[in-house]
Coordinates of C-alpha atoms in Angstrom, one line a residue:
X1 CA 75.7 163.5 29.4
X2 CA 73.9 161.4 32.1
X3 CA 69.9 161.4 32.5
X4 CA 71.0 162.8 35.7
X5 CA 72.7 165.8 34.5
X6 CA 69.9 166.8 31.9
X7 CA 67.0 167.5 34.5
X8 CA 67.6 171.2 34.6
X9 CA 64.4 172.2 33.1
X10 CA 65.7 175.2 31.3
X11 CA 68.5 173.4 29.6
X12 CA 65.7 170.7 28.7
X13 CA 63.6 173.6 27.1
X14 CA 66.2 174.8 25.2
X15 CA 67.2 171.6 23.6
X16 CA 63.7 171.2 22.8
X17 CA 62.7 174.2 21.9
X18 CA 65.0 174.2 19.5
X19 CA 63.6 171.3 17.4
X20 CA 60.0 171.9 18.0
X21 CA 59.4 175.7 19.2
X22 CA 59.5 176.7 22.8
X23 CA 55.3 177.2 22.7
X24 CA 55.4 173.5 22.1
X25 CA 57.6 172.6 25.2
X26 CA 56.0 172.9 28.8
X27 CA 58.2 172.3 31.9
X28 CA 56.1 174.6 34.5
X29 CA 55.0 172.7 37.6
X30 CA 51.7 173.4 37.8
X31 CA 51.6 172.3 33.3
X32 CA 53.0 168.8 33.8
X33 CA 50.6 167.7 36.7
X34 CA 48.0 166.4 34.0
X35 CA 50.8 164.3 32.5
X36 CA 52.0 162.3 35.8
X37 CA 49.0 159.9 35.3
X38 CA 46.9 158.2 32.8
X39 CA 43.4 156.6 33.9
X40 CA 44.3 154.8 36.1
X41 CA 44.1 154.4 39.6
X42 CA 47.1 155.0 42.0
X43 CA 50.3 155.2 39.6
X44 CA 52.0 158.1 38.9
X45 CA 55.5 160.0 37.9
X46 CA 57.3 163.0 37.7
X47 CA 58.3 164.2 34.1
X48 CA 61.0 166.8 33.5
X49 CA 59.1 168.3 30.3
X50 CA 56.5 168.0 28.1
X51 CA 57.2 168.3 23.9
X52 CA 54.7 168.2 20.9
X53 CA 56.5 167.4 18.1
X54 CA 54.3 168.2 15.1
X55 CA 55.4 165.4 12.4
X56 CA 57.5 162.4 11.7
X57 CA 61.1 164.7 11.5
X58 CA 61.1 166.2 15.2
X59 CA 60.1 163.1 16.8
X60 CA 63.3 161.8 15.0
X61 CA 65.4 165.1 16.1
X62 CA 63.8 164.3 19.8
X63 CA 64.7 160.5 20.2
X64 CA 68.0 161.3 18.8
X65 CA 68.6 163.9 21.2
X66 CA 67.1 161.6 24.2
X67 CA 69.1 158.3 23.1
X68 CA 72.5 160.6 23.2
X69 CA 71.5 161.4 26.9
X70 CA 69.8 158.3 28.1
X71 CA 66.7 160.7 28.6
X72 CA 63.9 158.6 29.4
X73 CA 61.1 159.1 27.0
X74 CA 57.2 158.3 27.3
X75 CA 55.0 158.5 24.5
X76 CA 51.3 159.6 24.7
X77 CA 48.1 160.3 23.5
X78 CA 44.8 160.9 25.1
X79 CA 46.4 160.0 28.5
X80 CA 43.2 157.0 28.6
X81 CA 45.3 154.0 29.6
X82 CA 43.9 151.9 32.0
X83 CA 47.3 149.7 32.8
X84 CA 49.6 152.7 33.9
X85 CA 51.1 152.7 30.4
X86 CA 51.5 156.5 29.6
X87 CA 53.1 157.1 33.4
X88 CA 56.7 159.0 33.6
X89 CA 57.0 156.7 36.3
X90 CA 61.2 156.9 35.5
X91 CA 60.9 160.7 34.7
X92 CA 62.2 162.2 31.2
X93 CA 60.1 163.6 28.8
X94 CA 56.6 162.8 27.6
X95 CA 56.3 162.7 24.1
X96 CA 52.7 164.3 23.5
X97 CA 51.5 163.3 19.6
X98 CA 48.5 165.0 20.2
X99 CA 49.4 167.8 17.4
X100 CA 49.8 165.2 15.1
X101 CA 46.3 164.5 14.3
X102 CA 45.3 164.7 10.7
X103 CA 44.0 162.3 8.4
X104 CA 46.0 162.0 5.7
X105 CA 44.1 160.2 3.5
X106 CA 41.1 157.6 3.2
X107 CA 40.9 155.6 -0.3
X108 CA 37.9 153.8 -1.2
X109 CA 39.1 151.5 -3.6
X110 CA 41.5 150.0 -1.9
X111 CA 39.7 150.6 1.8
X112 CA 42.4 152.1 3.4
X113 CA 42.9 155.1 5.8
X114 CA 46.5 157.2 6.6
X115 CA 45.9 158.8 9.6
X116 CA 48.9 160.3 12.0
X117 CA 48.8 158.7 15.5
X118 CA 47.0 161.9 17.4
X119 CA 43.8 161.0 15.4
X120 CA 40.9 160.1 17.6
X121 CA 38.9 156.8 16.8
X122 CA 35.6 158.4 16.6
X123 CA 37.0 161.3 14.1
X124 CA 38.1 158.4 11.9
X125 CA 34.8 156.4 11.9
X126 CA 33.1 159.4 11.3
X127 CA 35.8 160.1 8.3
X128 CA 35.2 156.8 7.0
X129 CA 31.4 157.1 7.2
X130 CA 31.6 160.1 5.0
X131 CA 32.8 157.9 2.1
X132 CA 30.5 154.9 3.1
X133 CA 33.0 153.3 5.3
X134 CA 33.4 151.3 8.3
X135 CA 36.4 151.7 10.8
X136 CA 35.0 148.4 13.4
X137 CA 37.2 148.6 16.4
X138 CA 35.8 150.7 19.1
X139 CA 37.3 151.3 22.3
X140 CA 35.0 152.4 25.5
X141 CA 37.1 155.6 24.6
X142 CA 36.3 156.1 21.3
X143 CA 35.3 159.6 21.2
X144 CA 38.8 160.8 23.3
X145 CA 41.1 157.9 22.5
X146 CA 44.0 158.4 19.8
X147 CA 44.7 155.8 17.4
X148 CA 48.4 156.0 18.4
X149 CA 47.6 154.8 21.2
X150 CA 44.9 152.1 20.3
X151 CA 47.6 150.5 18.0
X152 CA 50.2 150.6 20.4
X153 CA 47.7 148.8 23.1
X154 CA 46.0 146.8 20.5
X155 CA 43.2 148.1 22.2
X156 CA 39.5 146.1 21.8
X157 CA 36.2 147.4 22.4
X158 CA 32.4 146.5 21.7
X159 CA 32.5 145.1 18.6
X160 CA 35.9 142.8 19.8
X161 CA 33.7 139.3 18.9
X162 CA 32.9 139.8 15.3
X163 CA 35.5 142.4 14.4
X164 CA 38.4 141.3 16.7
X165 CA 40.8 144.2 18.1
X166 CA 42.8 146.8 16.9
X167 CA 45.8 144.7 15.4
X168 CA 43.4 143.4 12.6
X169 CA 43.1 146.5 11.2
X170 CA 47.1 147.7 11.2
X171 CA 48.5 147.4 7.7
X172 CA 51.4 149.3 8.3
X173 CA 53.5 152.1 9.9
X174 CA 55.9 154.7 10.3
X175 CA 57.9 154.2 13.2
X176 CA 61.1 156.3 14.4
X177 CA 63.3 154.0 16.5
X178 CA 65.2 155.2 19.4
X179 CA 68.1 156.7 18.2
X180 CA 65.6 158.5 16.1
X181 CA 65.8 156.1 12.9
X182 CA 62.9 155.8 10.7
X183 CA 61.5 152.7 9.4
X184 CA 58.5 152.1 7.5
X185 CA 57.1 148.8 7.9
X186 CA 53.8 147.3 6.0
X187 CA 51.7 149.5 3.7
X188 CA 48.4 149.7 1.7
X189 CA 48.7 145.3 0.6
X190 CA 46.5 143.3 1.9
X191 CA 49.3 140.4 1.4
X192 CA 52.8 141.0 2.0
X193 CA 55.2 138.8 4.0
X194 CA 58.6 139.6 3.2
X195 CA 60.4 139.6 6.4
X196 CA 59.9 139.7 9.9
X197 CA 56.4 141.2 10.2
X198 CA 57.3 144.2 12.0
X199 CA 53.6 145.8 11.7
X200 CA 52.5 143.0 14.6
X201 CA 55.4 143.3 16.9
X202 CA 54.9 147.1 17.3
X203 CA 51.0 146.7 17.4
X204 CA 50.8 146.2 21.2
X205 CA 54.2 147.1 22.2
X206 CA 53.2 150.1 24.5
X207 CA 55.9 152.5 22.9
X208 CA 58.3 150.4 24.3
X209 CA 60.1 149.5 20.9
X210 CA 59.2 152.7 18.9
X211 CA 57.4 155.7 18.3
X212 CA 54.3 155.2 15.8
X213 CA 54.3 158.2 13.6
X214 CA 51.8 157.5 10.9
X215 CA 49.4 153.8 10.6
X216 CA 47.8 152.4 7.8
X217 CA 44.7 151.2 8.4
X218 CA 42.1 149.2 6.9
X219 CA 38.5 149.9 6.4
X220 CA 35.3 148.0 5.5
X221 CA 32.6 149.0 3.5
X222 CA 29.6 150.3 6.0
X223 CA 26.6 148.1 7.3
X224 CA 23.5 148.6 5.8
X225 CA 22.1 148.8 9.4
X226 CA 22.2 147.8 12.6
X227 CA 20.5 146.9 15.8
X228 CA 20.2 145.9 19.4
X229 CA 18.3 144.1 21.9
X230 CA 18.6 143.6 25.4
X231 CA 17.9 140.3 27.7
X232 CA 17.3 140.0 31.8
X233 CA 18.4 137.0 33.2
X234 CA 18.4 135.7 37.5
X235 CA 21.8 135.4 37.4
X236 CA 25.3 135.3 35.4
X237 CA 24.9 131.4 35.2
X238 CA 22.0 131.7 32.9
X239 CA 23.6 134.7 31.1
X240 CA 26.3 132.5 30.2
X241 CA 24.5 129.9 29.0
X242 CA 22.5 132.0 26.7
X243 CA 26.1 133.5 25.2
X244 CA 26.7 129.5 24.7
X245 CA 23.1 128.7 23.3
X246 CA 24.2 132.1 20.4
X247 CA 27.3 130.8 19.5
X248 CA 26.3 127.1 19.3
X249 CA 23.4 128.7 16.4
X250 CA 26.6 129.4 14.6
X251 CA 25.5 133.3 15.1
X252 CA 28.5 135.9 15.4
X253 CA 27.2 138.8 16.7
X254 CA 28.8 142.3 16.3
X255 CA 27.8 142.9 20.0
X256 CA 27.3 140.6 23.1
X257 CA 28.1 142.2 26.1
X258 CA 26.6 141.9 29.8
X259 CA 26.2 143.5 33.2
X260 CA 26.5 141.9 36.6
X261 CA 23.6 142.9 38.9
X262 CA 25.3 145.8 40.3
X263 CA 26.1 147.2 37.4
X264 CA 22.9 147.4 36.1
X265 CA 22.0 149.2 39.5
X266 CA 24.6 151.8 39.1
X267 CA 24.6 152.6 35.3
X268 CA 20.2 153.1 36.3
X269 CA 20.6 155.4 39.0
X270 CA 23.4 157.3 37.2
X271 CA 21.8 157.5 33.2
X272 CA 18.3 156.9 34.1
X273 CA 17.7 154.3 31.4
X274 CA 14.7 152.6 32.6
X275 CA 16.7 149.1 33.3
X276 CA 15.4 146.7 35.4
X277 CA 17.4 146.8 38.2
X278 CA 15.9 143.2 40.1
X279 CA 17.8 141.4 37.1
X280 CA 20.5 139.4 38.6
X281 CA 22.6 140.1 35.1
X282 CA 22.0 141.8 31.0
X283 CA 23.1 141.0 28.3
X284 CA 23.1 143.0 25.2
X285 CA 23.2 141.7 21.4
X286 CA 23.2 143.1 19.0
X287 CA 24.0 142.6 14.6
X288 CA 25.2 144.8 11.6
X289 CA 24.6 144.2 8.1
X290 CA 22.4 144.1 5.4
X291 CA 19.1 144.8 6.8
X292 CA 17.7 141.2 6.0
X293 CA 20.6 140.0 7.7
X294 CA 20.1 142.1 10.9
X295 CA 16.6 141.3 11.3
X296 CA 17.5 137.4 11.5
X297 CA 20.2 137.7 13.6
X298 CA 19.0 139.4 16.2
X299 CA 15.5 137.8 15.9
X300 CA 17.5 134.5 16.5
X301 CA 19.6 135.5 19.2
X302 CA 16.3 137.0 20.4
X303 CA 14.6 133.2 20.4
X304 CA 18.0 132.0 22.2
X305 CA 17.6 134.5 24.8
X306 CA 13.6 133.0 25.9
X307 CA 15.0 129.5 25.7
X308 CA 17.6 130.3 28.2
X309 CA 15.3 131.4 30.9
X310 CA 15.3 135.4 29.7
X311 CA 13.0 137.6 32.1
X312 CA 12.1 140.0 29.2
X313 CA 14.0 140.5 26.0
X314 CA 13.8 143.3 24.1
X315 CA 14.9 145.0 20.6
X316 CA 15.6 148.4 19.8
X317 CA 13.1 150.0 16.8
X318 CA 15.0 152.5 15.8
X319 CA 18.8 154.0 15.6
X320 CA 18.2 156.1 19.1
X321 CA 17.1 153.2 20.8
X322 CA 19.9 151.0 19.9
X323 CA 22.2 153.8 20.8
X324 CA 20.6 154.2 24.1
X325 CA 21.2 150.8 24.6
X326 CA 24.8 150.6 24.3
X327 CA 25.0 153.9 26.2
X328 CA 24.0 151.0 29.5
X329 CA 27.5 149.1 28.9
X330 CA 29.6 152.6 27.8
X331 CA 28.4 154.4 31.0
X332 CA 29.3 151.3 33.4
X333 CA 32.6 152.4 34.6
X334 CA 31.6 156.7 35.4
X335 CA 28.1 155.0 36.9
X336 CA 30.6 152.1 39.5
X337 CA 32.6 155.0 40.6
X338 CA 29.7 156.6 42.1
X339 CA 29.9 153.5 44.6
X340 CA 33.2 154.5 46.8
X341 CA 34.2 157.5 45.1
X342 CA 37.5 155.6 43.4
X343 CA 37.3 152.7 41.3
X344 CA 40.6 150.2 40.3
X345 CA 39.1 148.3 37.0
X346 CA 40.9 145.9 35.8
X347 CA 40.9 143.3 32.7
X348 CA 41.4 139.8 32.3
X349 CA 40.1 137.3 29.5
X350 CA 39.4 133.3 30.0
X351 CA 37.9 130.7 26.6
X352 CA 34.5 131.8 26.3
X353 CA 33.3 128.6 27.9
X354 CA 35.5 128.9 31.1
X355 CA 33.5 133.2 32.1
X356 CA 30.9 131.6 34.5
X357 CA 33.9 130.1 36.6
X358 CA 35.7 133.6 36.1
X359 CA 32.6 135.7 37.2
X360 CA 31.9 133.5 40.2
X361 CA 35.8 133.1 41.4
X362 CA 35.6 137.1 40.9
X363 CA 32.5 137.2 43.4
X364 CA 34.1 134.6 46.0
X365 CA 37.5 136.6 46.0
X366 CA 35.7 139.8 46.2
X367 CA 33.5 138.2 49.3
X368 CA 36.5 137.1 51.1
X369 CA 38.6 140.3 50.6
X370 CA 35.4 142.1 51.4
X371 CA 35.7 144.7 49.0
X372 CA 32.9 146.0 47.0
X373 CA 33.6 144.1 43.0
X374 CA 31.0 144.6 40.0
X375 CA 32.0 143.2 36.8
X376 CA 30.7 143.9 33.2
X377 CA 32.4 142.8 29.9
X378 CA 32.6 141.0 26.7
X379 CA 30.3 138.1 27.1
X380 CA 31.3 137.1 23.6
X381 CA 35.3 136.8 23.8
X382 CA 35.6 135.9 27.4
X383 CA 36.7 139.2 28.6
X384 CA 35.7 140.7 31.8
X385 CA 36.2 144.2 33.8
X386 CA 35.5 143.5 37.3
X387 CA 35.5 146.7 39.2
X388 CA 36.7 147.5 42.7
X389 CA 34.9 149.9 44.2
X390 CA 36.0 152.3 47.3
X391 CA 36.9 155.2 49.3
X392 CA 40.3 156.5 47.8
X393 CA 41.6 157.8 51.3
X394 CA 41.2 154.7 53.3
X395 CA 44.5 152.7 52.7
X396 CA 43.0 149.8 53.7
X397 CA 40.3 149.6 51.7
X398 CA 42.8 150.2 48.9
X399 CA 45.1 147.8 50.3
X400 CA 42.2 145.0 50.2
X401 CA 41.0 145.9 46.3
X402 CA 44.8 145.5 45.4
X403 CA 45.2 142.1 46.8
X404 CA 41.8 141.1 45.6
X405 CA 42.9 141.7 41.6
X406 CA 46.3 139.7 42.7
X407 CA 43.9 136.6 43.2
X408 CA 41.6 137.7 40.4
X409 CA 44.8 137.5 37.9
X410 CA 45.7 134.3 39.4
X411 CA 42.5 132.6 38.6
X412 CA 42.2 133.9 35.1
X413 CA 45.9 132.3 34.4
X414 CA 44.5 129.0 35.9
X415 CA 41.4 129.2 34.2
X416 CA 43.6 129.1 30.7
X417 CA 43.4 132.9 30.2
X418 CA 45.0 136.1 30.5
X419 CA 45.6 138.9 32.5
X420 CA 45.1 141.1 30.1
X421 CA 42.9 141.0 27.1
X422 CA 42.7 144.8 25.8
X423 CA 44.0 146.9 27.7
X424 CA 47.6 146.5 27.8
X425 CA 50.3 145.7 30.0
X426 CA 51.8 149.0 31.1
X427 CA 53.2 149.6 34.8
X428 CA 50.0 147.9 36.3
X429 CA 50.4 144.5 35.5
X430 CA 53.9 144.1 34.8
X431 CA 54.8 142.7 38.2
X432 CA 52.5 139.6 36.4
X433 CA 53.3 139.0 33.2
X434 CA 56.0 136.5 34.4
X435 CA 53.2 134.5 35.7
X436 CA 51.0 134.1 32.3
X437 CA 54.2 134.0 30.2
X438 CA 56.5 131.9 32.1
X439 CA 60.6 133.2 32.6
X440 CA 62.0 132.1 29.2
X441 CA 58.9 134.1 27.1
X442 CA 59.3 137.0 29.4
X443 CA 63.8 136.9 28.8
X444 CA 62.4 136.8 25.1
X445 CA 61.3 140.2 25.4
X446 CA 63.7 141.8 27.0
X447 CA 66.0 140.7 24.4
X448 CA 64.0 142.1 22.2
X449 CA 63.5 145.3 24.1
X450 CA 67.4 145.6 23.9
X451 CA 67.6 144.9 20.3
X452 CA 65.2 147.9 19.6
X453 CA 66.0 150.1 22.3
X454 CA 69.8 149.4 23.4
X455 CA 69.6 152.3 25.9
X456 CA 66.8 151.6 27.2
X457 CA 64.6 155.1 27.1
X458 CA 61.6 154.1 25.3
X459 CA 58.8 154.0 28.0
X460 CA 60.8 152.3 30.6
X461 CA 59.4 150.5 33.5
X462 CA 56.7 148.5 30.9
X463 CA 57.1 145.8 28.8
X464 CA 60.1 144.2 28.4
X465 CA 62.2 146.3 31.2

């Protein structure tokens, strides 16, 4: 049977149905509009049906039954992409793992978590915090965000500079190929390298390869405490040098992040924070540890700050102050898209020492495309979101963003970088990967692609097609 001749909705729900239940497969109209897009901005597709498979043995059944019919099949979590990942932009079926959410286990001794892949970050932390635990990657997403879906994006976050991204936590996983094979690859070892190390191929393959069913995880014991400060600078210039003056102090901080001057406006006038919104740019530090530990570091990067022509610096007292801090860079993105009423962010990465020249090729691109651009970020890791703000029913104001992150991407490649460093691939920036990778890398994986999925199905029109 051809994809084609399977897109009769009630023969799809009664295939389906039969594996999984007919309450847990959706084909109505009017129930798949909230799966023909993710976050982001101007991609979208039409699936034939919706199924939530509730463990490892009906995802199998599913991609059996899809790999017989060349049945196109997207896998999903939270829907919080921000690189068109989770789009049925070939049709088929999404494959929602959002009933498979439980924690299966968390050991202390040998600080590891099971978790299924419908398991939100923030409900892990929080697991992990009950038994004195640490879970460090955080995602802007955290409290929505599956971990499905953060492994399969190696997704960063915050704390990306000290704790690195998601990959560094994946010790192994249970993955159903797609002819519905299951493999188990990794497991609760902190050393283990016979064969092809399967656990780092599927972290960041965007479902393209397989379907995560259940990830090991590792843990760390929990900071004593933690704390943040905040620094005004004139302009990104001097931002930048400060990140430079913390990191030549051999500090590694669990947070350095920053703000461009219209950020800071917008996340002010949207969260009311009190920030001081003539600053040309913020940064905010900020440590974990044992409490001795925190108080240097952050008194340090503190010092660095003044030397390198801080405005005001300032350190939170207490745990609601260093959360209302953070709250300034987590808000940035809902507080820019109060400027046009859309917003197209984006995500690219340059050497730590090479942001400045990002930041200001962002604001001469931006200038000459005459688009509104504010850009926030990872002033530790070299990874920055600029933000293209406008009004979603002018098409040319659209059409002016779009070509404005075409020369943004090309000036991170050139600048030695990437044109994406957390967010993932997807549908959005496929159309550049060629460029970063070159042809041969890029043939690479398609071969690979082909060796995992022959038939193609598995989230088609990403990485690898």
């Amino acid at each position: 049977m051809t994809a084609a001749a399977v897109t009769d909705a009630p023969a799809i729900a009664a295939d389906l149905g039969r594996i999984v239940g007919a309450s847990n497969v959706e084909i109505r109209p009017a129930a798949l509009v909230p799966y023909r897009t993710d976050a982001t901005f101007g991609f979208s597709g039409e699936p034939w049906a919706v199924v939530r498979p509730a463990g490892v043995e009906e995802v199998s059944r599913i991609l059996a039954w899809a790999n017989r019919r060349h049945v196109p099949v997207v896998p999903r979590g939270a829907g919080t992409s921000l690189a068109a990942g989770a789009v049925p932009i070939r049709g088929g079926i999404v494959l929602a793992l959002t009933r498979m959410n439980r924690i299966v286990s968390i050991d202390p001794v040998d600080l590891t978590a099971v978790v299924q892949p419908g398991v939100t970050t923030q409900d892990l932390a929080r697991a992990a915090g009950e038994h004195g635990l640490h879970y460090p990657p955080d995602p802007g997403s955290q409290r929505v965000s599956t971990l499905g879906g953060n492994v399969a994006t190696n997704a960063g976050g915050l704390h990306g500079l000290k704790y690195g991204n998601t990959g560094g936590y994946v010790l192994g996983v249970e993955a159903v190929l797609a002819d519905g094979e299951v493999i188990r690859a990794g497991g609760q070892l902190i050393k283990d390298v016979a064969g092809y190390d399967l656990v780092r191929l599927l972290t960041g393959s965007e479902g393209t390869l397989a379907v995560l069913t259940e990830l090991t995880l590792a843990l760390r014991p929990a900071p004593a405490a933690s704390t943040t400060g905040l620094a005004y600078f004139a302009d990104l210039e001097s931002a930048s040098d400060a990140v430079r003056g913390v990191i030549g102090a051999g500090i590694l901080p669990a947070t350095l992040e920053f703000l461009d001057a219209r950020c800071i406006r917008s996340v002010d006038a949207y969260a009311h924070l009190g920030l001081d919104t003539t600053a040309g740019a913020m940064l905010l530090f900020g440590d974990d540890g044992s409490d001795a530990e925190v108080r240097r570091t952050v008194s340090a990067m503190a010092a660095v700050m003044r030397e390198h022509a801080a405005s005001s610096v300032q350190i939170a007292t207490a745990a609601a102050e260093s959360d209302a801090l953070l709250a300034a860079r987590r808000c940035a993105l809902p507080a820019l898209s109060r400027l046009g009423g859309a917003t197209m962010l984006e995500d690219v990465g340059v050497p730590r020492s090479r942001l400045p020249e990002l930041v200001r090729r962002i604001d001469a691109i931006a200038e000459r495309h005459e688009v509104t651009m504010a850009t926030f970020g990872h002033a530790g890791d070299g990874n920055a979101h600029p933000v293209g703000c406008f009004d979603p029913r002018d098409a040319e104001q659209r059409a002016r963003v779009a070509a404005a992150f075409d020369d943004i991407f090309a000036a991170a490649v050139d600048l030695g970088g990437t044109i994406t460093g957390e967010h993932g691939v997807g549908a959005a920036k496929l159309p550049y990967l060629e460029a970063q990778l070159g042809r041969p890398q890029t043939a690479l994986l398609a071969r690979i692609k082909r060796a995992f999925d022959p038939a193609g199905i598995l989230n088609p029109g990403k990485l690898g097609s």
